mmCIF file of C-alpha atoms in Angstrom:
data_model
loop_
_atom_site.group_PDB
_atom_site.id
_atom_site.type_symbol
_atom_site.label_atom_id
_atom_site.label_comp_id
_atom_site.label_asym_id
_atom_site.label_seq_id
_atom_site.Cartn_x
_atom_site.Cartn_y
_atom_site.Cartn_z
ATOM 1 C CA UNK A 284 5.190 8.530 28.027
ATOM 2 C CA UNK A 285 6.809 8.447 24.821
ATOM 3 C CA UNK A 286 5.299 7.641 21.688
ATOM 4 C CA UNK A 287 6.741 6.068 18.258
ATOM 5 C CA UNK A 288 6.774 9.852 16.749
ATOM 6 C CA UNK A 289 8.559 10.689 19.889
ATOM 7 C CA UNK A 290 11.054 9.016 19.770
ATOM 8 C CA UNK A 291 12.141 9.298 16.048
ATOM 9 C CA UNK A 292 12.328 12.488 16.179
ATOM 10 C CA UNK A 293 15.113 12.082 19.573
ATOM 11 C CA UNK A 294 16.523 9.747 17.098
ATOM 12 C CA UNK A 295 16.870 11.971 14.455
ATOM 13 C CA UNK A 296 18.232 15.446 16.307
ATOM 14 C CA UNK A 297 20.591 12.888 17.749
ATOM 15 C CA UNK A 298 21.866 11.746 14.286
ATOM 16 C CA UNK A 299 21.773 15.726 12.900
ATOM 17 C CA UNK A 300 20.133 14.966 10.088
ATOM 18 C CA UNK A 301 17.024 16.426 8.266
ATOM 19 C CA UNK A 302 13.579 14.342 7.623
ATOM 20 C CA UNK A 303 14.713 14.756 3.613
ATOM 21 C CA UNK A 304 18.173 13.415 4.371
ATOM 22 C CA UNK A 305 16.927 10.538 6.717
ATOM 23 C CA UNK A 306 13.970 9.696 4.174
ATOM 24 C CA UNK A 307 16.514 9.268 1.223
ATOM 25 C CA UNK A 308 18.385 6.807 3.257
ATOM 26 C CA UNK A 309 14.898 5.112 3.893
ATOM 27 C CA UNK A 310 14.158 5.328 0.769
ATOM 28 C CA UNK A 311 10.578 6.935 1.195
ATOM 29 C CA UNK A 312 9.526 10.182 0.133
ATOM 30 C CA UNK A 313 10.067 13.096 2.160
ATOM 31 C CA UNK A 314 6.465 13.952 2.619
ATOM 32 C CA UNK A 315 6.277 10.065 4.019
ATOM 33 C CA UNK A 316 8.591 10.132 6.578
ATOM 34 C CA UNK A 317 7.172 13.567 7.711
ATOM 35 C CA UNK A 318 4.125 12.506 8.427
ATOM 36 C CA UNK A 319 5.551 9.480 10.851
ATOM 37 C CA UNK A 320 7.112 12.701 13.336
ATOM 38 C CA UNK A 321 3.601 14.245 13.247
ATOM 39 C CA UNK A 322 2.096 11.014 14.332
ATOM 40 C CA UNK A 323 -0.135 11.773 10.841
ATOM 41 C CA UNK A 324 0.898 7.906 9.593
ATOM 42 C CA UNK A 325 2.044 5.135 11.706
ATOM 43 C CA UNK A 326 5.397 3.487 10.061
ATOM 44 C CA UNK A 327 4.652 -0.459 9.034
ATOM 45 C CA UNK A 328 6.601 -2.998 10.127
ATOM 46 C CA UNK A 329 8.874 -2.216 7.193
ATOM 47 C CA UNK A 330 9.693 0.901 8.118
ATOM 48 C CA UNK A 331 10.031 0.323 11.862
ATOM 49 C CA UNK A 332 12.812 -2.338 11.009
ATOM 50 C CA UNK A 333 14.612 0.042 8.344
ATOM 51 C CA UNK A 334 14.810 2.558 11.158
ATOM 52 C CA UNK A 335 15.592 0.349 13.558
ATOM 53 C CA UNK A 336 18.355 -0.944 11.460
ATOM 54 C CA UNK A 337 19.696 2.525 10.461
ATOM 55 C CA UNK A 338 19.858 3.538 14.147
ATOM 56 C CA UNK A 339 21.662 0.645 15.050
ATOM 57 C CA UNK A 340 19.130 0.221 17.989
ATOM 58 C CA UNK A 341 15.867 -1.854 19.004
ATOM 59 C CA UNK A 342 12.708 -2.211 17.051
ATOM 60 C CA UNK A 343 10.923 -1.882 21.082
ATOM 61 C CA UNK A 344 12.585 1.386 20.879
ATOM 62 C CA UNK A 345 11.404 2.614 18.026
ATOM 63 C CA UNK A 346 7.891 1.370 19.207
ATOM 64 C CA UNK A 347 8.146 2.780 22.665
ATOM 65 C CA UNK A 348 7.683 -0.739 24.366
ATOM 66 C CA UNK A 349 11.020 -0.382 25.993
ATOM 67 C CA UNK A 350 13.537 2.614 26.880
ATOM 68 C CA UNK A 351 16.612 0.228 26.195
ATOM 69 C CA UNK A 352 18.201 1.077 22.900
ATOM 70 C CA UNK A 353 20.103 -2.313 22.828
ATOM 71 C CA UNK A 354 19.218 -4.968 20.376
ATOM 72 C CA UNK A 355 18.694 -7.779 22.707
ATOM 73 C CA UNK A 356 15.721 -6.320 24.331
ATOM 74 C CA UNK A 357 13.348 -6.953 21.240
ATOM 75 C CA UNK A 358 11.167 -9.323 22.217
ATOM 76 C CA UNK A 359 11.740 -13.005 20.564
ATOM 77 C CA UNK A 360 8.742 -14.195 18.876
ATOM 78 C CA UNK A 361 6.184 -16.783 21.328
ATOM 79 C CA UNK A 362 4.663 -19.430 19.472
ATOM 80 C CA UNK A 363 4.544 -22.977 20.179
ATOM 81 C CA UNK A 364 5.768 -26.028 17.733
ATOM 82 C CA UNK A 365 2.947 -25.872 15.532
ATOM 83 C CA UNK A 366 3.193 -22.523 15.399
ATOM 84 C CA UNK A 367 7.236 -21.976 14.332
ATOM 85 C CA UNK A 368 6.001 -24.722 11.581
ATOM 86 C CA UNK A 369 3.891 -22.730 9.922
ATOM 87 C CA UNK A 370 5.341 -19.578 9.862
ATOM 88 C CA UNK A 371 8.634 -21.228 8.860
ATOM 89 C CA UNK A 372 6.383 -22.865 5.970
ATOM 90 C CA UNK A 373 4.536 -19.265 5.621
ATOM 91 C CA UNK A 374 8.718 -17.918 4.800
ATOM 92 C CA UNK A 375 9.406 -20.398 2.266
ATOM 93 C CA UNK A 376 5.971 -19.121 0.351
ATOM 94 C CA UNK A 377 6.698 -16.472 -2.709
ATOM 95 C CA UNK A 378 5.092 -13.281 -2.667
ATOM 96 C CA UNK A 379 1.589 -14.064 -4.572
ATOM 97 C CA UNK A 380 1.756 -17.210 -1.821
ATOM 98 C CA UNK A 381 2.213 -15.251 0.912
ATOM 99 C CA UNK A 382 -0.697 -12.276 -0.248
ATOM 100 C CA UNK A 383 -3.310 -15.718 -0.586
ATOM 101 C CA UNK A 384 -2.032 -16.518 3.249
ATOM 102 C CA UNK A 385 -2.778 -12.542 4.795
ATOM 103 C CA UNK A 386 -6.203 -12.729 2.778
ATOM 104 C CA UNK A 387 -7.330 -15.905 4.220
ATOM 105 C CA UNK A 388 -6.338 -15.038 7.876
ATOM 106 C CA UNK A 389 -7.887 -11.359 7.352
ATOM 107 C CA UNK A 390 -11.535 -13.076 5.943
ATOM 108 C CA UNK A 391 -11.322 -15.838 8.681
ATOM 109 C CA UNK A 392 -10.675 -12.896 11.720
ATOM 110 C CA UNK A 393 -13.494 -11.412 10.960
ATOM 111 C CA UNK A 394 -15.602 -14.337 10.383
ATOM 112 C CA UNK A 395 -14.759 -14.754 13.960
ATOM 113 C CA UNK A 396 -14.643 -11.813 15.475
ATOM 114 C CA UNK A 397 -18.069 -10.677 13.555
ATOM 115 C CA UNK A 398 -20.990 -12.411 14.688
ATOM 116 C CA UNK A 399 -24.068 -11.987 12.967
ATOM 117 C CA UNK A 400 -22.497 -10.546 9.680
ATOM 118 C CA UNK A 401 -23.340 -12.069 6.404
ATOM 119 C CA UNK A 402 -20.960 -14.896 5.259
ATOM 120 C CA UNK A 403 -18.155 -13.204 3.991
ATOM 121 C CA UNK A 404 -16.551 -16.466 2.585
ATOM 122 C CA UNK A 405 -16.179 -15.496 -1.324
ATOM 123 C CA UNK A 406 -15.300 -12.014 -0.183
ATOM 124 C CA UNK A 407 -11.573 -10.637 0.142
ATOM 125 C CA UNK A 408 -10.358 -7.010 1.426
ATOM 126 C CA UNK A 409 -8.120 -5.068 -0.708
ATOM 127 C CA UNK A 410 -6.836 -1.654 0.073
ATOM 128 C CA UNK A 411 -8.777 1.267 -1.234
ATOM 129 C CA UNK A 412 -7.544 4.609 -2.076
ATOM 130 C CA UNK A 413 -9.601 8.062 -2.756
ATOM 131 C CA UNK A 414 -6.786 9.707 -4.239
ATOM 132 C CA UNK A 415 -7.722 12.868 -6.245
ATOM 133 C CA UNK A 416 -6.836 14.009 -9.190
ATOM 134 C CA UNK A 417 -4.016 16.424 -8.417
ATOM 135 C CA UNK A 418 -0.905 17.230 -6.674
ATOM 136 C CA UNK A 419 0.084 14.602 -4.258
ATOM 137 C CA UNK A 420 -1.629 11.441 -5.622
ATOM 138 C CA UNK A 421 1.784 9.665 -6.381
ATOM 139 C CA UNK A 422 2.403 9.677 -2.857
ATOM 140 C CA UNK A 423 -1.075 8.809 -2.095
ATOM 141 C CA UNK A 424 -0.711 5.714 -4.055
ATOM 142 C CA UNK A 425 2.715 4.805 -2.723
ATOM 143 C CA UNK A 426 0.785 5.112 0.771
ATOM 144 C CA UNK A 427 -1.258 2.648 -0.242
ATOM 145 C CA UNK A 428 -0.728 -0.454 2.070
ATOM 146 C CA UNK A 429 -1.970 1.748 4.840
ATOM 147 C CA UNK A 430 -5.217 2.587 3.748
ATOM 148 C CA UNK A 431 -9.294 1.888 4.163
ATOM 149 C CA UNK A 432 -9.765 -1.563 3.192
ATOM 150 C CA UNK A 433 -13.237 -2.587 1.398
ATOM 151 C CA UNK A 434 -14.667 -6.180 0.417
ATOM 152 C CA UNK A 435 -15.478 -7.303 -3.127
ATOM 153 C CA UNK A 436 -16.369 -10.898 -4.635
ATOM 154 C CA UNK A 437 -13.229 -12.901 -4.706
ATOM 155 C CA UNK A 438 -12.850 -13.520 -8.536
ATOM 156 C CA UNK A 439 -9.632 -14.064 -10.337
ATOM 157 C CA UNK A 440 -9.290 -10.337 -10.984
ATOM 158 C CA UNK A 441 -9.607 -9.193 -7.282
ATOM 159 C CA UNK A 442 -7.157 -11.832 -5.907
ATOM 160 C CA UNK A 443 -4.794 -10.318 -8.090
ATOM 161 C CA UNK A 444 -5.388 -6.933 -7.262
ATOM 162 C CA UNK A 445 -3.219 -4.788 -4.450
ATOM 163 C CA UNK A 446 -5.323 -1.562 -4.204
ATOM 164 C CA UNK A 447 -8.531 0.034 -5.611
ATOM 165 C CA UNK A 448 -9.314 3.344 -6.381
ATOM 166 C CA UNK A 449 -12.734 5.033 -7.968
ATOM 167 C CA UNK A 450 -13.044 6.424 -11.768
ATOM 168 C CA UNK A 451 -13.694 10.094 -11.352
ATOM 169 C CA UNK A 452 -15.915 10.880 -14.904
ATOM 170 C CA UNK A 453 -16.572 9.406 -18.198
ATOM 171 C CA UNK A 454 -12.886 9.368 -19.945
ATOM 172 C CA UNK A 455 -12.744 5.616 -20.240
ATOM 173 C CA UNK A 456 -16.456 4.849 -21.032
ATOM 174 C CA UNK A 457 -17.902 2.407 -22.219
ATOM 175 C CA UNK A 458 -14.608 0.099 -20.381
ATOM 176 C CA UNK A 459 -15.219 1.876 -17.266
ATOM 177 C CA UNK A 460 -18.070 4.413 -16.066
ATOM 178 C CA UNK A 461 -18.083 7.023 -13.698
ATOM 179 C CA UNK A 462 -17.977 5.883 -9.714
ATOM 180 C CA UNK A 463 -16.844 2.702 -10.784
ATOM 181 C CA UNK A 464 -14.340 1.074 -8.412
ATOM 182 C CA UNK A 465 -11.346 -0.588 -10.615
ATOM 183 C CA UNK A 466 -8.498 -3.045 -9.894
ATOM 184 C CA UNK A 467 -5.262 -2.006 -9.624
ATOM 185 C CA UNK A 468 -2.164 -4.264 -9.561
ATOM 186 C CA UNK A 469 1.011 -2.006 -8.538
ATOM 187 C CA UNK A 470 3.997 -2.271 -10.974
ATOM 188 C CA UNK A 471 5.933 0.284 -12.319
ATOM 189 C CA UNK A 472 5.179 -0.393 -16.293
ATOM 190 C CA UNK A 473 2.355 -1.192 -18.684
ATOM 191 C CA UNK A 474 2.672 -2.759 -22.030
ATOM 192 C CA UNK A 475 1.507 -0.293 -24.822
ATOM 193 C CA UNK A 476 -2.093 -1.085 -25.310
ATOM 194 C CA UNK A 477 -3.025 -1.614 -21.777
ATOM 195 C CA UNK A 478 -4.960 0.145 -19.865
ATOM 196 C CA UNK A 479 -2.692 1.576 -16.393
ATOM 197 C CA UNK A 480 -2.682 4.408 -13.608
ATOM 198 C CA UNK A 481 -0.732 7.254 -14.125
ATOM 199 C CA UNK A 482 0.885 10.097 -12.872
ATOM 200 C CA UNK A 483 1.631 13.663 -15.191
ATOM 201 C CA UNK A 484 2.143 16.982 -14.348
ATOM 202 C CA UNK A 485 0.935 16.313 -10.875
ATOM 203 C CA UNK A 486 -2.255 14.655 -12.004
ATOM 204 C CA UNK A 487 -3.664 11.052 -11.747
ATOM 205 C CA UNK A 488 -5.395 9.627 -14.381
ATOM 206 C CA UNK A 489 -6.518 6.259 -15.733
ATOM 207 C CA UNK A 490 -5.804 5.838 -19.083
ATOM 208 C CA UNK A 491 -4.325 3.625 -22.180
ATOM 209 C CA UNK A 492 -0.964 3.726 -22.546
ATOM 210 C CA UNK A 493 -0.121 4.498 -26.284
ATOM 211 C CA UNK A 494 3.628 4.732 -25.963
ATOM 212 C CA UNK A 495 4.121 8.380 -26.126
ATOM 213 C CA UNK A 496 0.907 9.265 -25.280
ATOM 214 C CA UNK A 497 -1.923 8.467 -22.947
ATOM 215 C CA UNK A 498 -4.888 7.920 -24.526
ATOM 216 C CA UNK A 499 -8.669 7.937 -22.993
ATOM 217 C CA UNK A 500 -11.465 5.402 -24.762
ATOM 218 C CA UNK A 501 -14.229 8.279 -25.108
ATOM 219 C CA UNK A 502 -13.860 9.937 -28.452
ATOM 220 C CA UNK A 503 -14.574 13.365 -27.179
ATOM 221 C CA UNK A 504 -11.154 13.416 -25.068
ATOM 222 C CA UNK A 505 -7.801 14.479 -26.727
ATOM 223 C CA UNK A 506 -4.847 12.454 -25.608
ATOM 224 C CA UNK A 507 -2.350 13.311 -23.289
ATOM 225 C CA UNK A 508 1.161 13.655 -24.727
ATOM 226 C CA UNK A 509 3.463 12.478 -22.479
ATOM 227 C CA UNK A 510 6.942 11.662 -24.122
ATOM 228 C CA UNK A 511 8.489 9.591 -21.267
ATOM 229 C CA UNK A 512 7.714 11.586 -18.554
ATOM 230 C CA UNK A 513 4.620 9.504 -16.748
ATOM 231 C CA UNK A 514 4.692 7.651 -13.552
ATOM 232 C CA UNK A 515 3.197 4.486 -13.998
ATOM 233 C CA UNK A 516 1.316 3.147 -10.434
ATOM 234 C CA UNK A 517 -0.127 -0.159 -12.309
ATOM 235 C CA UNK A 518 -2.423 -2.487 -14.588
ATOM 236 C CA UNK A 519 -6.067 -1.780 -14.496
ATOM 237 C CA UNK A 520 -7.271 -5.204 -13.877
ATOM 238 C CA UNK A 521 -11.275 -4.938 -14.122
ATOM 239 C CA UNK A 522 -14.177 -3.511 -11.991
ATOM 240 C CA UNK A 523 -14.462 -4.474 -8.591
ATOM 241 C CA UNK A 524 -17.355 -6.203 -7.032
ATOM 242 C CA UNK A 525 -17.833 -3.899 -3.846
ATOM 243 C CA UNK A 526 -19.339 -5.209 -0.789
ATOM 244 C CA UNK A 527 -20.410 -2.038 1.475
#
């Protein structure tokens, strides 16, 4: 039987084009879409619809529910009156609405579906990313929506926050300390002065952005001219409160 990677790469020899040429018209990095033909990542929804779209062919295709290419087969969506209400309520929502709707139904699955665990009411999941410091941790933390989740205390930081990742040594001390966890929101710029994740010369590094330069808290560290040429991932929002 096929599988999703399967059948995108049928799709693909079909169309005679190469994974870089398909993922620019994704837009996803090469390395991305490679790993969704060695069955390494599964695409998200997202993706599967992009495809779909690009393909001009069934999102059960794609998934390998169905062996008919045409449109009409996708399934249509079951759900009863109550049901279409909400979810046409959950459309109308903006994006931070939306985030506070998938964090509610995530904590109150596994309040049901966990029996005996602690109460996990004050607790929410967000993403959490071991990405090391080196070659390949952009694309780690554009990955990011499809990695381990952890809980921490839901506080006005962490609600905020769309991944986490773990301070590797004593740069930023006395803000943040070796094996702390911190809270990242993703967006693509930082005001000078605050404190982001970055990307240069194919390392990652948390740091304060000075403009020009990225600049570490501890004394004994030199900072890092950069002239333009960083990634920014996010804003360091505080330390997470992890639940393990």
């Amino acid at each position: 039987m096929d599988t999703i990677k399967d059948r995108l790469i049928i799709l693909r020899t079909e169309s005679g084009l190469s994974q870089r040429q398909l993922a620019e018209r994704l837009n996803v990095s090469t390395s991305t879409y490679s790993r969704f033909e060695t069955g390494e990542r599964e695409p998200l929804t997202s993706h599967i619809k992009k495809i779909a779209a690009f393909y001009n062919v069934s999102c059960d295709y794609i998934l390998a529910i169905s062996d008919n290419r045409d449109l009409k087969c996708d399934n249509p969506l079951i759900a009863n009156s109550n049901e279409r209400s909400l979810i046409k309520k959950y459309r109308q929502l903006d994006t931070y609405g939306q985030k506070a709707v998938d964090t509610l139904i995530d904590i109150e699955l596994d309040r049901c579906t966990e029996q005996g665990d602690a109460d996990r009411s004050n607790l929410i999941q967000i993403c959490y990313i071991s990405a090391p410091v080196s070659a390949g941790f952009g694309d780690m933390l554009e990955d990011f929506e499809n990695r381990e989740k952890m809980y921490v205390t839901y506080t006005e930081e962490s609600r905020k926050a769309d991944f986490m990742l773990k301070v590797d040594g004593d740069s930023m001390r006395p803000k943040f300390s070796d094996g702390d966890y911190i809270l990242i929101r993703k967006q693509p710029a930082v005001e000078v002065g605050q404190i982001g994740i970055f990307a240069h010369n194919g390392n990652g590094y948390v740091k304060k952005f000075g403009g020009d330069r990225l600049i570490s808290l501890n004394p004994k560290y030199d900072d890092i001219m950069v002239n333009g040429d960083a990634i920014c991932f996010g804003l360091v929002l505080g330390i997470a409160d992890v639940v393990k």
